[in-house]
Short mmCIF file of C-alpha atoms in Angstrom, two decimals:
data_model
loop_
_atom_site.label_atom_id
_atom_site.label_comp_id
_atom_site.label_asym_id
_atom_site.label_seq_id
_atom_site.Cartn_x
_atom_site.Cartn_y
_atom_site.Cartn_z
CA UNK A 301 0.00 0.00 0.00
CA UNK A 302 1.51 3.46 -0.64
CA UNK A 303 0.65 4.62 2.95
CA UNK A 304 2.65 2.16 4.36
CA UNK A 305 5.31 2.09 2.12
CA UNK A 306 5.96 5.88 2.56
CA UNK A 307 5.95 4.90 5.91
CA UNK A 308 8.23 2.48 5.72
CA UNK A 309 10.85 5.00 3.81
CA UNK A 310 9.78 7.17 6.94
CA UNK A 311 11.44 4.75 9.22
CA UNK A 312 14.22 3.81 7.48
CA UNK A 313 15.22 7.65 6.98
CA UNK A 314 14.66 8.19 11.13
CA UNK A 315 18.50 7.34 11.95
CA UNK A 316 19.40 10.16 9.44
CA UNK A 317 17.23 12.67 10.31
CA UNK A 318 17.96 12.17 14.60
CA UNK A 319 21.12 13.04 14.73
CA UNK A 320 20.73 17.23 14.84
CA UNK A 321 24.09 18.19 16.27
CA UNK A 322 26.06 19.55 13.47
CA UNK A 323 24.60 21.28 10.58
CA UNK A 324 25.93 18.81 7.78
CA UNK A 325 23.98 15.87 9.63
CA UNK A 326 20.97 18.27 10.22
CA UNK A 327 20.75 18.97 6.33
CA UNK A 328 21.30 15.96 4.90
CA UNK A 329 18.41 13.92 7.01
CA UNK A 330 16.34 16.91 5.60
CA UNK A 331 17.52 16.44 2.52
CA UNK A 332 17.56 13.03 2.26
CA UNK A 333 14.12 12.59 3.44
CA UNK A 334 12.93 15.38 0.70
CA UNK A 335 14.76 13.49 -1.95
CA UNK A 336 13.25 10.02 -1.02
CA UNK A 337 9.66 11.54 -1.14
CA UNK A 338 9.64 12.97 -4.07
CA UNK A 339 10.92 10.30 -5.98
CA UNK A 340 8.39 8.15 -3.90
CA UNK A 341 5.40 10.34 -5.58
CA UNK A 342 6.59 11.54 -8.45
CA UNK A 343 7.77 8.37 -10.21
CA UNK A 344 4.34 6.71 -9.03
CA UNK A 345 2.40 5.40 -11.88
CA UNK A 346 -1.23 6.97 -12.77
CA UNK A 347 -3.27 4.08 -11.18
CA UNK A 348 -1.93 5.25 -7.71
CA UNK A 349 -4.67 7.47 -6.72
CA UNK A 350 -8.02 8.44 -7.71
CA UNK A 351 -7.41 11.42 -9.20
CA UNK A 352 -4.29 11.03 -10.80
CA UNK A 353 -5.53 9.61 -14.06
CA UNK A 354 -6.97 12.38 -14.01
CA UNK A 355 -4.19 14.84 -13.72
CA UNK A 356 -2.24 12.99 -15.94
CA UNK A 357 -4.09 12.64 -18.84
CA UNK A 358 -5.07 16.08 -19.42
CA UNK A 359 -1.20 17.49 -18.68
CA UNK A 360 -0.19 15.23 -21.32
CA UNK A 361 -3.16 15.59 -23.93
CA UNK A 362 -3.68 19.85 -22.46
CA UNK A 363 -7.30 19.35 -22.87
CA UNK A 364 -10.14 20.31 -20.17
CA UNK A 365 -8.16 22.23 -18.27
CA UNK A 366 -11.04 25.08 -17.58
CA UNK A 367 -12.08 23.42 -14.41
CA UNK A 368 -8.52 24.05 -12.79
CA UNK A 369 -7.56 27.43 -11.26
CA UNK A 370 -5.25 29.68 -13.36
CA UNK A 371 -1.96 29.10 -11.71
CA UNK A 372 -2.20 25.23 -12.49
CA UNK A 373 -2.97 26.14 -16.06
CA UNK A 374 -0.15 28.03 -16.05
CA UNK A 375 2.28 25.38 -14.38
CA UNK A 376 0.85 22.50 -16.56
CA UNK A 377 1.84 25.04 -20.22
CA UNK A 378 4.76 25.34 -18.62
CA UNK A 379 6.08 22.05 -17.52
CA UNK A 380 4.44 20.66 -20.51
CA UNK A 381 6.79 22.79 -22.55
CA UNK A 382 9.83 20.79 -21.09
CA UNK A 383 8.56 17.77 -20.78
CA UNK A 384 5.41 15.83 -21.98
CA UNK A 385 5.38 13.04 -19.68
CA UNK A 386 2.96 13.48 -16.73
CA UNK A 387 5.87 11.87 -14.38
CA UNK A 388 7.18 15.46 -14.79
CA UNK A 389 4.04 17.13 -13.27
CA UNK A 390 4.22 14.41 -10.57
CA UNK A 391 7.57 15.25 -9.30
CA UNK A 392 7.13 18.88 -9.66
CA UNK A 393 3.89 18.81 -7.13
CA UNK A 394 5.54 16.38 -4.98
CA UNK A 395 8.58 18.72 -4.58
CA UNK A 396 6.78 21.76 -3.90
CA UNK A 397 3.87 19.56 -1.52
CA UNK A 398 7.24 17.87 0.79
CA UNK A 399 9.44 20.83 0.57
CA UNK A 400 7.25 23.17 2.09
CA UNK A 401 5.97 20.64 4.85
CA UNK A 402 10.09 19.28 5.73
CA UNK A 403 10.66 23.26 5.44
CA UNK A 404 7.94 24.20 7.72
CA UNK A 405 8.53 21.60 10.47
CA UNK A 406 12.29 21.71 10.45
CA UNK A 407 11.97 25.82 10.87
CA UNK A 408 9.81 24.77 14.31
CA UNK A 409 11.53 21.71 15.58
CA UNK A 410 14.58 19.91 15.53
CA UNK A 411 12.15 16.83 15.64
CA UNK A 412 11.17 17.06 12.28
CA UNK A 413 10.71 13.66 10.69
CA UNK A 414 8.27 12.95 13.56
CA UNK A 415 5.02 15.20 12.22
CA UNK A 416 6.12 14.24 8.58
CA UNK A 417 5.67 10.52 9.84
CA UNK A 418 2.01 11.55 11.58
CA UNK A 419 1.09 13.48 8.52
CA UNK A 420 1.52 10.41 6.08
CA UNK A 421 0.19 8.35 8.82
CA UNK A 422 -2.77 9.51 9.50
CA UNK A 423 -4.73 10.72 6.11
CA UNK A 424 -2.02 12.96 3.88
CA UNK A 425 -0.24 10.96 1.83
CA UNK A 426 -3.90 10.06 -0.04
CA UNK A 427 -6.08 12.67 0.67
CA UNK A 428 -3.11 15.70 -0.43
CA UNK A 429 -0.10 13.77 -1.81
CA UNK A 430 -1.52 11.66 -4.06
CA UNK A 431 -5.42 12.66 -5.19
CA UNK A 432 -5.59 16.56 -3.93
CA UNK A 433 -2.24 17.70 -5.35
CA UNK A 434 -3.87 20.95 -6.34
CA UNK A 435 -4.69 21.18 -3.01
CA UNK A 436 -1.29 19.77 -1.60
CA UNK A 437 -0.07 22.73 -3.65
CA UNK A 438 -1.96 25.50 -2.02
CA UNK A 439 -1.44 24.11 1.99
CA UNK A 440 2.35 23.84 0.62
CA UNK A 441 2.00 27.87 -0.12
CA UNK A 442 -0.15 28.55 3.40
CA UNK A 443 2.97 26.88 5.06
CA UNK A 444 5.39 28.89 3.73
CA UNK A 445 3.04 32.25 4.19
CA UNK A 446 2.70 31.14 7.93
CA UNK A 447 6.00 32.48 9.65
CA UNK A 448 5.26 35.99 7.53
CA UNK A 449 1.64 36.40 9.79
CA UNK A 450 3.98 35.73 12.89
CA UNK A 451 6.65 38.41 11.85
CA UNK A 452 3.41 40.57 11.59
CA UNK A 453 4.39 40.58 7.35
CA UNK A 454 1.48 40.91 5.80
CA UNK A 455 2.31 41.79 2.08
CA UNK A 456 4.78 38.99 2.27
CA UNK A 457 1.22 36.67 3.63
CA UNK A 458 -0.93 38.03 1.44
CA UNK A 459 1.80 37.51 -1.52
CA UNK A 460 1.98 33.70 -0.86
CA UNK A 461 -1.74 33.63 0.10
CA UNK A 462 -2.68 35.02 -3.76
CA UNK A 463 -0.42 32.47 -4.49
CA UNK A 464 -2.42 29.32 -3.13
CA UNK A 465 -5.68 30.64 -4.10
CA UNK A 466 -4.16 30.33 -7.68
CA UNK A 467 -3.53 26.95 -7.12
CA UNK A 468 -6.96 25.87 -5.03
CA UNK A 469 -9.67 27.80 -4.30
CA UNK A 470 -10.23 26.21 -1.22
CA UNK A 471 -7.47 28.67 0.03
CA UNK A 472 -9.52 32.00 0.23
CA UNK A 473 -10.83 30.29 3.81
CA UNK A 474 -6.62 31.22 4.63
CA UNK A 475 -7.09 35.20 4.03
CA UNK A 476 -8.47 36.22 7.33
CA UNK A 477 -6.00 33.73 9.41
CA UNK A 478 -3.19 36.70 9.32
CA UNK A 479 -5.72 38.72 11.58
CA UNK A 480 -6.31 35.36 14.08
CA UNK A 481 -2.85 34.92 14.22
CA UNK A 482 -1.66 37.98 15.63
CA UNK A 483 -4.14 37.36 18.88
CA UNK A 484 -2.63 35.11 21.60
CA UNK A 485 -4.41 32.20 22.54
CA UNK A 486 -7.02 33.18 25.02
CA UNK A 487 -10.10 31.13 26.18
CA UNK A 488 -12.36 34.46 26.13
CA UNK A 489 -11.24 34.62 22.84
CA UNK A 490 -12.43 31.47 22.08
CA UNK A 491 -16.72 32.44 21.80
CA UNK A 492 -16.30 34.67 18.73
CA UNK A 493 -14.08 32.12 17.12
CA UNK A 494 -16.69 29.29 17.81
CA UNK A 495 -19.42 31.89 16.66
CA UNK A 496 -18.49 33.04 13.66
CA UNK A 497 -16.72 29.09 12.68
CA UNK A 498 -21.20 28.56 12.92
CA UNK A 499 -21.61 31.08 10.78
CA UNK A 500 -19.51 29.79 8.20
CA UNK A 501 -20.87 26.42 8.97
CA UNK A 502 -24.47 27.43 8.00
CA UNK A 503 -23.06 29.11 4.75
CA UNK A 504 -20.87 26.06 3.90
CA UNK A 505 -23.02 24.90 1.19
CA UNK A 506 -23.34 28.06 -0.33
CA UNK A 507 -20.06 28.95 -0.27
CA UNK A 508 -18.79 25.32 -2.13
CA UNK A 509 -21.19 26.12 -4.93
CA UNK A 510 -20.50 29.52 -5.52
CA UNK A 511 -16.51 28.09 -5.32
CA UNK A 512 -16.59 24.82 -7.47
CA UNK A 513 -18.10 23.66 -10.40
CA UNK A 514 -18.18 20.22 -9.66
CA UNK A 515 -20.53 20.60 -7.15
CA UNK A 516 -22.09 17.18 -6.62
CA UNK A 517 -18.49 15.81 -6.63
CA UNK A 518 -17.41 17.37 -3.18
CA UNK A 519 -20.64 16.39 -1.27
CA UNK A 520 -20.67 12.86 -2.47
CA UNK A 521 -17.41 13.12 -1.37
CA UNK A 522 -18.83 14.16 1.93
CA UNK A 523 -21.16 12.06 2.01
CA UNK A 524 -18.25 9.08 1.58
CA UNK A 525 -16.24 10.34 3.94
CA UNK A 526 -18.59 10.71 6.57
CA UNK A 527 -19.52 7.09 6.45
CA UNK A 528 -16.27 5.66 7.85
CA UNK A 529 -14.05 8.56 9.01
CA UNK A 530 -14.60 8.36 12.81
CA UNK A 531 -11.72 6.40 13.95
CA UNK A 532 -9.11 8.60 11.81
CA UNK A 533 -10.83 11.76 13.29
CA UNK A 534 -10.42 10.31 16.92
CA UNK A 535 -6.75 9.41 16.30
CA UNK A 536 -6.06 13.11 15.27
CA UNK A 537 -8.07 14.37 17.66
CA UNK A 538 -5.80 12.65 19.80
CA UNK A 539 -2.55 13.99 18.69
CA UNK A 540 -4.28 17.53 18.80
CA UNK A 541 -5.64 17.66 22.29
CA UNK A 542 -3.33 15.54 23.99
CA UNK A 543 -0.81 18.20 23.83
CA UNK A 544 -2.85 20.68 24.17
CA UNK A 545 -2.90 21.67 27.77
CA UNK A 546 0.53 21.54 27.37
CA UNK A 547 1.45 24.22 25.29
CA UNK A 548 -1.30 26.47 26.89
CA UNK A 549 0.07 26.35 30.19
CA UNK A 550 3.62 26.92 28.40
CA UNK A 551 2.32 29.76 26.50
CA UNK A 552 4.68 32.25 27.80
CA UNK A 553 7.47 30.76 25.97
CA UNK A 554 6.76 30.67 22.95
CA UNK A 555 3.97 33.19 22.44
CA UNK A 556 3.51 33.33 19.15
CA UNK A 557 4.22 30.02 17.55
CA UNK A 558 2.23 28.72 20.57
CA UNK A 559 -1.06 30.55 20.05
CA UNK A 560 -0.79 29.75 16.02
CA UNK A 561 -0.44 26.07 17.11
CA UNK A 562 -3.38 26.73 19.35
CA UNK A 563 -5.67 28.51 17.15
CA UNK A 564 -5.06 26.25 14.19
CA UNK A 565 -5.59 22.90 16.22
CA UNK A 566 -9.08 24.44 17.03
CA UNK A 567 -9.84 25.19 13.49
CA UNK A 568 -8.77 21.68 12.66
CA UNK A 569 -11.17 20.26 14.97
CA UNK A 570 -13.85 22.57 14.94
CA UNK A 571 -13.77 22.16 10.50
CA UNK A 572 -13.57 18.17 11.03
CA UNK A 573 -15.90 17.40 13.77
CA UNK A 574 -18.46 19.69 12.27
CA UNK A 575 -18.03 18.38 9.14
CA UNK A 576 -18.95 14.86 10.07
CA UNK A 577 -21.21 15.80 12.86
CA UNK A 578 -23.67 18.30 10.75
CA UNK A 579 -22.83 16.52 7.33
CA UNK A 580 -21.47 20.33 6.23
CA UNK A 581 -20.66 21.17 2.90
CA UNK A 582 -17.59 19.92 0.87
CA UNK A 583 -16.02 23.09 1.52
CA UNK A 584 -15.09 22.08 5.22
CA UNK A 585 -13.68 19.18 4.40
CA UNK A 586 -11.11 20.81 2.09
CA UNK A 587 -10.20 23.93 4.71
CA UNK A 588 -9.67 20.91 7.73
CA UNK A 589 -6.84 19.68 5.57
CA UNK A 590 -5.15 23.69 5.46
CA UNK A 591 -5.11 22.78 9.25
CA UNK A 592 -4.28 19.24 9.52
CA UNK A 593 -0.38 19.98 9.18
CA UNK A 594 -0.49 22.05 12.31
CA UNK A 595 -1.85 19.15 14.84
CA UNK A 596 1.28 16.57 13.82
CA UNK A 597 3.37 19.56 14.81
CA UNK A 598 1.43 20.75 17.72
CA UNK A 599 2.54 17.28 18.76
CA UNK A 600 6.23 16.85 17.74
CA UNK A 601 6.87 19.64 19.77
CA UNK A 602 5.38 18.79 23.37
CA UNK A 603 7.32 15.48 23.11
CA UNK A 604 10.52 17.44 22.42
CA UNK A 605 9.67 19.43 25.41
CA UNK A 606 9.60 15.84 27.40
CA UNK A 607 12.79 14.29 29.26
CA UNK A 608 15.07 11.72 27.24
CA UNK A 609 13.61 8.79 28.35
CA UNK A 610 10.18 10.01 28.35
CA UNK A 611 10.79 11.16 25.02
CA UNK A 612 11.59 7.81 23.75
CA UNK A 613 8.68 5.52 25.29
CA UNK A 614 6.07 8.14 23.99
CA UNK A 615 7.81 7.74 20.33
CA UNK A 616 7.87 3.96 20.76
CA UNK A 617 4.17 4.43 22.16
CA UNK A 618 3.41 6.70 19.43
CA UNK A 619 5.18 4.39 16.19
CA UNK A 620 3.10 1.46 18.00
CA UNK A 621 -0.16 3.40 17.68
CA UNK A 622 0.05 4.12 13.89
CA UNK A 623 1.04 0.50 13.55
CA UNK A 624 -2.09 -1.32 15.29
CA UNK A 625 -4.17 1.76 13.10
CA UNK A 626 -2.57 0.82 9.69
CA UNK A 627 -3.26 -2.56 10.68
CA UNK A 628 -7.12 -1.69 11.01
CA UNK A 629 -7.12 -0.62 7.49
CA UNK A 630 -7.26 -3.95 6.36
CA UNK A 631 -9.15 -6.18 8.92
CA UNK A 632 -11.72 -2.89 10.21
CA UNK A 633 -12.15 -1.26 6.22
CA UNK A 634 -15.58 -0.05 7.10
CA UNK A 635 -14.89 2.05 10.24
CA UNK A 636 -12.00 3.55 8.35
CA UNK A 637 -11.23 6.70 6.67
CA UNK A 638 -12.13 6.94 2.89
CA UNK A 639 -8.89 8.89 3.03
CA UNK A 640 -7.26 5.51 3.59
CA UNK A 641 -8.53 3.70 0.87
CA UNK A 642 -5.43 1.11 -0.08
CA UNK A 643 -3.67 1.78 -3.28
CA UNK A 644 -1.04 -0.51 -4.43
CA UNK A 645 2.02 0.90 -5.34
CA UNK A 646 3.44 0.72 -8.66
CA UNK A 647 6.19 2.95 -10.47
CA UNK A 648 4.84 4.99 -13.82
CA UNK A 649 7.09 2.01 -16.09
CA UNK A 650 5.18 -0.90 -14.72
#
C-alpha cells in the first residue's frame, strides 16, 4: 500500500534525520528525506490514486483544463513545454507539496521527521499527496506564508496567500488567518471564534457552490467520507488535544508560535468534527486539511519538550499506535477513513 510504504521510507530515513548536532547531519536527514519523497510520488504510476488519471491525462493531452484554477494552467503550459510526460508534473507537485511541509517543520523543531511521519500516517499521503495535489499545492504555499503572519508581514502573507488561491480555491478560507494569528491564545477569545466558525458552517453549502463547479463531486465526497471517518478523526483528535494543555500552560514561551499552534488545532477540529457531525458542505472538508499539518506539529513539539527517556517511550508508544491503526485498514475497512482507501504501489514504467 503506498501509505505504508511511505511509511516504511519514513522509518528507514529516522537514523538520518535524529542526529541534529552539526549542521551537515541536520541537512542531509532533511535532505535526504525530501529526496526520497519525491521520488516516492513523483515516479508513481497513474493508477496510484483516484485522481491522478486524471491529472495525468489532461497534462499530457492539455485538454479540459477550464475546471482548474489559473496558476495550475499556467504550471501544466509550462512544464508541458519541457517535458510531456505526466511523471514530470508528478515530481514537480511532490517537490513543492514535501518541501514546504520538511521546510515548515524543520523551521519549528529539531524533531522534524516525527510530524512528517504523523502526517503520512494519519490521512495525507492520499487525501493531499496523491489525489488533492492541487490542493497539496496551495497548503504547501499557506505553510510557507505562515511564519510571515507571525513576523506581523502581511504583504509577504498576502503575496503567498494570492499564491495558493491560484492553485486551489479552497485557500480563500486562509485570508483572514493573518488577523487570528496575531491574537494570543485566550479562552475568552475562544466564543467569537466558535461563533463566527457557525456562521460559516451554516453558509458552507453556499459557499462550495458559488466556489466549485463540480458541485455534486465534493458532497458525495462528503457524504463518503462521513460514512467511515470516525476512527481517523479520533486518532487526530488525539494527537491535537493531547498536547494541548501543554502548550497552553507553556504559552509564555513561545507566544507566538504557541497561540498559532493553538488557534489552528481548534480550526482543525472545529472544521472536522463539524463536518462529520452536521454533514457540512464539501467546503469544510477541504479547509480541515489547510489545518491538519499544524496538529502533527502541535505534537512533535510537546514530546521534544519531554525528558530523554520520556521522550523515547512516547515515540515507541506513538510508532506502536500508527502501527495497530494501519493494521485496522485492512481487517476494520468499514470504520475507516475513505482517506485511507489502499492503493497498491506501482512505479509509472510498470
Amino acid at each position: 500500500d503506498m501509505t505504508d510504504l511511505t511509511l516504511l521510507v519514513l522509518l528507514c530515513l529516522a537514523p538520518f534525520c535524529w542526529d541534529n548536532k552539526t549542521p551537515f547531519r541536520r541537512n542531509t536527514g532533511a535532505w535526504l528525506m525530501f529526496a526520497c519523497l519525491v521520488l516516492l510520488f513523483g515516479l508513481r504510476h497513474y493508477s496510484v490514486g483516484t485522481d491522478s488519471f486524471n491529472y495525468a491525462f489532461r497534462y499530457e493531452t492539455l485538454t479540459d483544463l477550464e475546471p482548474f484554477e489559473t496558476g495550475f494552467r499556467w504550471l501544466i503550459y509550462t512544464l508541458h513545454a519541457v517535458c510531456e510526460r505526466y511523471t514530470f508534473l508528478f515530481i514537480s507537485l511532490a517537490a513543492l507539496l514535501w518541501g514546504g511541509l520538511i521546510h515548515f517543520y524543520r523551521k519549528y523543531t529539531a524533531l522534524y521527521w516525527l510530524p512528517v511521519f504523523l502526517f503520512c500516517a494519519l490521512g495525507g499521503v492520499n487525501s493531499v499527496a496523491n489525489n488533492g495535489m492541487r490542493q497539496g499545492a496551495a497548503i504547501a504555499l499557506f505553510l510557507t506564508a505562515v511564519p510571515c503572519a507571525l513576523q506581523k508581514q502581511w504583504i509577504r502573507y498576502y503575496i503567498w496567500a494570492a499564491l495558493a488561491f491560484l492553485f486551489h480555491r479552497s485557500s480563500i478560507f486562509i485570508f483572514p488567518l493573518y488577523f487570528l494569528m496575531q491574537f494570543r491564545f485566550r479562552r475568552r477569545i475562544l466564543i467569537p471564534v466558535f461563533l463566527i466558525f457557525c456562521v460559516i458552517l451554516a453558509f458552507a453549502e453556499p459557499i462550495t457552490h458559488a466556489l466549485f463547479s463540480d458541485y455534486t463531486r465534493y458532497l458525495m465526497e462528503v457524504e463518503q467520507i462521513s460514512g467511515g471517518k470516525l476512527v481517523q478523526l479520533a486518532l487526530v483528535s488525539c494527537f491535537g488535544l493531547f498536547p494541548f494543555y501543554h502548550h497552553y500552560r507553556t504559552l509564555s514561551k513561545n507566544p507566538p508560535v504557541k497561540s498559532m499552534l493553538l488557534w489552528m488545532t481548534v480550526l482543525y477540529l472545529l472544521c472536522s468534527w463539524g463536518m462529520y457531525i452536521f454533514d457540512a458542505g464539501g467546503a469544510l472538508s477541504r479547509v480541515a486539511w489547510y489545518f491538519f499539518p499544524f496538529v502533527p506539529l502541535n505534537f512533535a513539539l510537546y514530546i521534544s519538550e519531554q525528558p530523554p527517556k520520556t521522550k523515547w517511550l512516547m515515540l515507541i508508544g506513538v510508532i506502536g499506535l500508527i502501527f495497530c491503526y494501519r493494521l485496522g485498514v485492512y481487517y476494520l475497512s468499514d470504520t475507516v477513513s475513505q482517506a485511507d482507501i489502499i492503493y497498491y504501489y506501482k512505479f509509472f514504467w510498470q
